[in-house]
PDB file of C-alpha atoms in Angstrom:
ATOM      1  CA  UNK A   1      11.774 -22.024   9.340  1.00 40.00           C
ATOM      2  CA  UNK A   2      12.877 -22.859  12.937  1.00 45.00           C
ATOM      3  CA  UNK A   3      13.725 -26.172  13.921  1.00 42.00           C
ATOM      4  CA  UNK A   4      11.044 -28.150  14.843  1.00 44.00           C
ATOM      5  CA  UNK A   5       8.090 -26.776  12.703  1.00 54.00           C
ATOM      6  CA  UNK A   6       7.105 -28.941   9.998  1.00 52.00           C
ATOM      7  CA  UNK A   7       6.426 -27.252   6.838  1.00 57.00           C
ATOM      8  CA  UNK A   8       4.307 -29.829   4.782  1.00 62.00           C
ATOM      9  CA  UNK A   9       0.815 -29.531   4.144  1.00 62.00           C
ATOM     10  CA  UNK A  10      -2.190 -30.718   1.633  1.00 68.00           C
ATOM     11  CA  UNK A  11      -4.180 -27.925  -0.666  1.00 72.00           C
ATOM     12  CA  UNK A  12      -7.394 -28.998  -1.670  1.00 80.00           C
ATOM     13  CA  UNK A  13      -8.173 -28.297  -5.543  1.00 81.00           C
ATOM     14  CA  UNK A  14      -4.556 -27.986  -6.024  1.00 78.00           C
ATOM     15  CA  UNK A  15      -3.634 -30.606  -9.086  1.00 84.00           C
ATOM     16  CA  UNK A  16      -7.250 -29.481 -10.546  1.00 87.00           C
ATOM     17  CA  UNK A  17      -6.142 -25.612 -10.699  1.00 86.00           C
ATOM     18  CA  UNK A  18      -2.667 -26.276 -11.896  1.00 85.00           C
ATOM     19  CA  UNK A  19      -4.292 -28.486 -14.984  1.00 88.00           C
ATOM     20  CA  UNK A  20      -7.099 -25.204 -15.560  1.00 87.00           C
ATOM     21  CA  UNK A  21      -4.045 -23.093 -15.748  1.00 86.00           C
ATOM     22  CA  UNK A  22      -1.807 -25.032 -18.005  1.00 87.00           C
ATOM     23  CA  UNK A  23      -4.764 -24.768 -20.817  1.00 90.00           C
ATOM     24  CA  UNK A  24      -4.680 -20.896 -20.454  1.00 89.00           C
ATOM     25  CA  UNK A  25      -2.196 -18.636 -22.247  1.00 89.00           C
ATOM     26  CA  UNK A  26       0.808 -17.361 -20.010  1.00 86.00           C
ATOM     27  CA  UNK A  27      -0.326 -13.839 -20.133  1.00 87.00           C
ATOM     28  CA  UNK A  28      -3.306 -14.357 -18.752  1.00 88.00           C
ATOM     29  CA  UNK A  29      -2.143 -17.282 -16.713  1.00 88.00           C
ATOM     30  CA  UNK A  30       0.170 -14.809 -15.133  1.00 87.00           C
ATOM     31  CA  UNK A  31      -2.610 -12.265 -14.306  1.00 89.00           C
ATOM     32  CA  UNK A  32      -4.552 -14.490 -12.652  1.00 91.00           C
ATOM     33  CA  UNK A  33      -1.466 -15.514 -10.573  1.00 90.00           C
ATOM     34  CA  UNK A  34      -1.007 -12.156  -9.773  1.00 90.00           C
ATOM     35  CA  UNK A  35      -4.212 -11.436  -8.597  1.00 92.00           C
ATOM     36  CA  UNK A  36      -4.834 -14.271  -6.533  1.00 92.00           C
ATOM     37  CA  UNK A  37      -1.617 -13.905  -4.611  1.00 90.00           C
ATOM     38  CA  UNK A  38      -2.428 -10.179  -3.671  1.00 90.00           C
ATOM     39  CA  UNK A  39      -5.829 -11.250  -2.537  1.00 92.00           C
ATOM     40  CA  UNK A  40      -4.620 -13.987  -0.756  1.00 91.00           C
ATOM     41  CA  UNK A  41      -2.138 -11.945   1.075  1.00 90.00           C
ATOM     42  CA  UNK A  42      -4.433 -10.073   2.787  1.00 91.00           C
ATOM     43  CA  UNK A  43      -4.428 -12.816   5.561  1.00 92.00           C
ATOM     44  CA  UNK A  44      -0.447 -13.105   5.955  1.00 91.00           C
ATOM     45  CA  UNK A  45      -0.407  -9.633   5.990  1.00 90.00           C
ATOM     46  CA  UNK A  46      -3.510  -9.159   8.746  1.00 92.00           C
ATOM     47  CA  UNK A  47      -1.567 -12.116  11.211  1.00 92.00           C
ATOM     48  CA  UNK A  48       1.681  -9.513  10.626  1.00 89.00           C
ATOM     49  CA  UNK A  49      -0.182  -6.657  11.918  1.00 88.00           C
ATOM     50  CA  UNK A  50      -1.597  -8.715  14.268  1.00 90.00           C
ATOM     51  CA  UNK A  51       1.139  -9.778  15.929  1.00 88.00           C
ATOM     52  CA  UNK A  52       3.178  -6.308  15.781  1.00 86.00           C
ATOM     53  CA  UNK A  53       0.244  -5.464  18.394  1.00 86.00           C
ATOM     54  CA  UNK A  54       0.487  -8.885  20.572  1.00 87.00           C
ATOM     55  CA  UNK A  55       4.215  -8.155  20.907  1.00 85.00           C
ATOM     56  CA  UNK A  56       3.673  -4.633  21.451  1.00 82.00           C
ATOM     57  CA  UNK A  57       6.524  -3.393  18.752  1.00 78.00           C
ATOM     58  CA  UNK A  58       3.969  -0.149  18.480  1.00 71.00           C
ATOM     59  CA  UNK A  59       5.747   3.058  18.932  1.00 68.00           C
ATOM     60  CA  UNK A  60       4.309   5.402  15.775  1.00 62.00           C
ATOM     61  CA  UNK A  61       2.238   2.770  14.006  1.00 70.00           C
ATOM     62  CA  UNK A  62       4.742   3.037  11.067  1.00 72.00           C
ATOM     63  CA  UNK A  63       5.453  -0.647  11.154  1.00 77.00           C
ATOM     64  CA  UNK A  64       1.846  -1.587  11.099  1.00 78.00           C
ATOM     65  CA  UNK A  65       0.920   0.769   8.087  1.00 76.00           C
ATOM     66  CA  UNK A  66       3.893  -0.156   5.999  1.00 77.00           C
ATOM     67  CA  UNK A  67       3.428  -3.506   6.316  1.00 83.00           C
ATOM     68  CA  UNK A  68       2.446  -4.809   2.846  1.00 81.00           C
ATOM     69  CA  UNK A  69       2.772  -7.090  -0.494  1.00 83.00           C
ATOM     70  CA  UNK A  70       4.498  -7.238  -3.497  1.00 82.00           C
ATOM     71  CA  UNK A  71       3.901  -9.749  -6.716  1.00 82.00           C
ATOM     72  CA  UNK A  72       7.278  -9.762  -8.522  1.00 82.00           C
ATOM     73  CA  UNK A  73       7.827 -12.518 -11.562  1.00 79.00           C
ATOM     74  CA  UNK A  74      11.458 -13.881 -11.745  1.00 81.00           C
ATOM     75  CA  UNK A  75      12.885 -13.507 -15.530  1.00 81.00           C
ATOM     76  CA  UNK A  76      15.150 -16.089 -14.862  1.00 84.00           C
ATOM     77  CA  UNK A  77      13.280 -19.008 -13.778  1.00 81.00           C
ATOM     78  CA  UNK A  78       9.734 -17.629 -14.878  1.00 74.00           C
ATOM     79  CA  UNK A  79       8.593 -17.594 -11.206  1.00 77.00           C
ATOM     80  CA  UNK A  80       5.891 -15.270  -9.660  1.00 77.00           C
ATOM     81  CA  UNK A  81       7.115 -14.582  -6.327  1.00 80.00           C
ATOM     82  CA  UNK A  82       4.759 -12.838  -3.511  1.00 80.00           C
ATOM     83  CA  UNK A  83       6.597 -10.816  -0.611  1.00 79.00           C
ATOM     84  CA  UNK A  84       5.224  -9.717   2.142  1.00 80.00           C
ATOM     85  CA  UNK A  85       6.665  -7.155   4.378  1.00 76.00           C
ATOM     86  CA  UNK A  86       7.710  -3.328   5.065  1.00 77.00           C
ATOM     87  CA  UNK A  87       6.677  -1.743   2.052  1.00 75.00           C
ATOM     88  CA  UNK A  88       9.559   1.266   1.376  1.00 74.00           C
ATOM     89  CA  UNK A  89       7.905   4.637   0.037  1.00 74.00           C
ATOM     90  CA  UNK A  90       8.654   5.150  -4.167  1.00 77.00           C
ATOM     91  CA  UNK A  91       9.866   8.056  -5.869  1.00 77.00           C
ATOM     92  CA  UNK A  92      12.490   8.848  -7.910  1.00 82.00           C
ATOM     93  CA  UNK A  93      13.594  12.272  -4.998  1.00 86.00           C
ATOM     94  CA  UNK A  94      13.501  12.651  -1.237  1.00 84.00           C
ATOM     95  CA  UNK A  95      11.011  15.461  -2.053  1.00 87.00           C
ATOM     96  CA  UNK A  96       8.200  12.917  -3.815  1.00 87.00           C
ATOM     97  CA  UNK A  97       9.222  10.248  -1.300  1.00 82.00           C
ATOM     98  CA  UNK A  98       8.469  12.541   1.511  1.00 84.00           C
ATOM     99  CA  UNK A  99       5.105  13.762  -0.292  1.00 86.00           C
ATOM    100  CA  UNK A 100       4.139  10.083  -0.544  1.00 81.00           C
ATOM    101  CA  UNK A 101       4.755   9.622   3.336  1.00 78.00           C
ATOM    102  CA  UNK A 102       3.688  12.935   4.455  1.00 83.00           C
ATOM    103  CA  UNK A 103      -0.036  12.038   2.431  1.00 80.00           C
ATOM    104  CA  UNK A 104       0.174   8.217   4.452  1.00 73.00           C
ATOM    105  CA  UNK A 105       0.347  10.215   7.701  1.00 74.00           C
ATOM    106  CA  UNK A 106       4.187   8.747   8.633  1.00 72.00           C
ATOM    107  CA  UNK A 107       7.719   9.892   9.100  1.00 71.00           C
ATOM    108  CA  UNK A 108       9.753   7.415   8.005  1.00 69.00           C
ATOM    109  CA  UNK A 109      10.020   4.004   6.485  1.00 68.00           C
ATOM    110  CA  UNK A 110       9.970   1.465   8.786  1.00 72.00           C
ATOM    111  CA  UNK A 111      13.920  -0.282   8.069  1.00 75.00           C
ATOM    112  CA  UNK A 112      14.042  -1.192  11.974  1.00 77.00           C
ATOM    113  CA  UNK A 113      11.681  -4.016  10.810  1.00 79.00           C
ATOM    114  CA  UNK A 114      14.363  -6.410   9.993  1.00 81.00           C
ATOM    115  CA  UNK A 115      15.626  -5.726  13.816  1.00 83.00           C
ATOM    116  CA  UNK A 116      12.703  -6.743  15.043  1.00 83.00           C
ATOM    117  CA  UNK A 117      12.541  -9.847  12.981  1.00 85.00           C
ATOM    118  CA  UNK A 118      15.614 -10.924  12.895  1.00 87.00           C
ATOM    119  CA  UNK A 119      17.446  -9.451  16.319  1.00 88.00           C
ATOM    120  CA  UNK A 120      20.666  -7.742  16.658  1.00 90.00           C
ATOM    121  CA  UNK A 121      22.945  -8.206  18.861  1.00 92.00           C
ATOM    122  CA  UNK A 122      21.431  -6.148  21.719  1.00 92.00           C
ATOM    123  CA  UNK A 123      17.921  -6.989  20.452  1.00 87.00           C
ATOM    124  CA  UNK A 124      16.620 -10.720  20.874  1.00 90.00           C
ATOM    125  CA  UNK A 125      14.889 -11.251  17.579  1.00 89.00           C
ATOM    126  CA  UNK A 126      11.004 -12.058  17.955  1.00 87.00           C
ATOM    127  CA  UNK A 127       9.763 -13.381  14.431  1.00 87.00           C
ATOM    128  CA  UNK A 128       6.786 -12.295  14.178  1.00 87.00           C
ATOM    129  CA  UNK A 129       6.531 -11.968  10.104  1.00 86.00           C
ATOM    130  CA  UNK A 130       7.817 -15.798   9.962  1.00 87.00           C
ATOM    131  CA  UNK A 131       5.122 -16.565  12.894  1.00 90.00           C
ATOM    132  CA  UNK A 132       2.649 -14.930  10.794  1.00 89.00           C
ATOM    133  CA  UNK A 133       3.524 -16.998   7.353  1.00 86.00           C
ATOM    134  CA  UNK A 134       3.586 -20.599   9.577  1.00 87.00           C
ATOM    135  CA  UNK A 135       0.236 -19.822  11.143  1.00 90.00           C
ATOM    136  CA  UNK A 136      -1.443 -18.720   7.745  1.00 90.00           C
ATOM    137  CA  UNK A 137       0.162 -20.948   4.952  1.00 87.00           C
ATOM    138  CA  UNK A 138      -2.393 -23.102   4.689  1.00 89.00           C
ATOM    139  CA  UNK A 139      -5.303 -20.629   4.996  1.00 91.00           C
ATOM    140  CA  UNK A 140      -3.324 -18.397   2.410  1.00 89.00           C
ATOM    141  CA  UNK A 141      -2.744 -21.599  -0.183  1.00 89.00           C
ATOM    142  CA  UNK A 142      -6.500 -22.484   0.265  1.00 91.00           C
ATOM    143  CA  UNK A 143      -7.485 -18.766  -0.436  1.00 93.00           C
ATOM    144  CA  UNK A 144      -5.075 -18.752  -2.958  1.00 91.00           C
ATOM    145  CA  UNK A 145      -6.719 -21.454  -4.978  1.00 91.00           C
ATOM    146  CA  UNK A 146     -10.584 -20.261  -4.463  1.00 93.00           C
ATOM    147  CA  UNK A 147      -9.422 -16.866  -6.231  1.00 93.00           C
ATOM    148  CA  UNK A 148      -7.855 -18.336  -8.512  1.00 92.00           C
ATOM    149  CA  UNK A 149     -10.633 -20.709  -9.427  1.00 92.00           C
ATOM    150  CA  UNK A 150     -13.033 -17.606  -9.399  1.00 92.00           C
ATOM    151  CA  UNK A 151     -10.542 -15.404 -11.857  1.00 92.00           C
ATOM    152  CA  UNK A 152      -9.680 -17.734 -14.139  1.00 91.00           C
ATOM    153  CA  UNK A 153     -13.298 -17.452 -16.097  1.00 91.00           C
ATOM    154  CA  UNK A 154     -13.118 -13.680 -15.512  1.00 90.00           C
ATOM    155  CA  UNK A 155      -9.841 -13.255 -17.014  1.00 89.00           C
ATOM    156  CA  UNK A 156     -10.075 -15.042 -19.885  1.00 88.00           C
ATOM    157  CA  UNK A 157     -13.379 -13.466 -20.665  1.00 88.00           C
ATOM    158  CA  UNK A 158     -11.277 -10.338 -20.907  1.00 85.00           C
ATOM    159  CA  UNK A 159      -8.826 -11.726 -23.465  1.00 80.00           C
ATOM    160  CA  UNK A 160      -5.378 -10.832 -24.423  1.00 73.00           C
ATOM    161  CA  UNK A 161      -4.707  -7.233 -24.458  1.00 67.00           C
ATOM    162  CA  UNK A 162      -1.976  -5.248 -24.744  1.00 59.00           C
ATOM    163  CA  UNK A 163       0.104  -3.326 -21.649  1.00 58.00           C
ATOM    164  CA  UNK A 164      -0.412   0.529 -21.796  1.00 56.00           C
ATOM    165  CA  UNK A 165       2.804   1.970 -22.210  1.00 48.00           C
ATOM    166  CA  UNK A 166       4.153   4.879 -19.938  1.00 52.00           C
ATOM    167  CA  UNK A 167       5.575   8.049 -21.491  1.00 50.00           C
TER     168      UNK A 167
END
């Protein structure tokens, strides 16, 4: 956060979803987490895009279609963390890696993204993802809460089941 910019703010229905979710199981607790924080993020991620186009960081789109979210849950202190930004193309070889991108239509993975963010020292940083996240927190916590509110009943309607296992 840059000087200046406050970074308080009030989320209705807050204490009232954090109670719901206390009296679920964890499991489900953390699917519904999950869930809501990828729907959510489609407005962070939107105000990202938005602003690559304002600033006009456009050269092959690959920053654009890259951009992205990711739910990961921290072992450590039991956290579910969302981030937002340059997704990097999976595989385990260059050769799936480069099917992957060749089927989404681009080169390369967008690492230059960083640059742009953060500057260099022959490139005046612009902050656009952090511009993005300050203009949409509260939007994105508000959204956050609705989904959660409307996957709560679904979720535990479904139960506890079990993970499928890969082979």
């Amino acid at each position: 956060m840059r000087i200046g910019q406050s970074g308080a703010f009030k989320v209705e229905g807050l204490e009232e979803l954090t109670k719901n979710l206390k009296e679920i199981p964890k499991i489900i607790r953390n699917r519904v987490v999950r869930k809501a924080s990828y729907k959510a993020s489609r407005l962070p991620i939107a105000k990202i895009r938005e602003n690559i186009a304002t600033l006009k960081l456009i050269d092959t789109g690959t920053m654009q279609k890259r951009i992205g979210a990711k739910v990961v849950r921290r072992r450590r202190t039991d956290q579910i963390v969302l981030i937002v930004g340059a997704i990097f193309t999976q595989g385990k070889t260059k050769e799936e890696k480069q099917a992957k991108r060749t089927k989404l239509g681009i080169t390369r993975d967008p690492y230059y993204i960083r640059f742009q963010e953060l500057g260099t020292k022959y490139l005046e940083a612009r902050h656009f993802v952090q511009d993005a996240f300050m203009s949409t927190r509260e939007a994105y916590a508000s959204r956050f809460v609705e989904e959660c509110k409307l996957l709560i009943p679904i979720e535990v309607a479904k139960g506890i089941t079990r993970r499928k296992v890969k082979k």
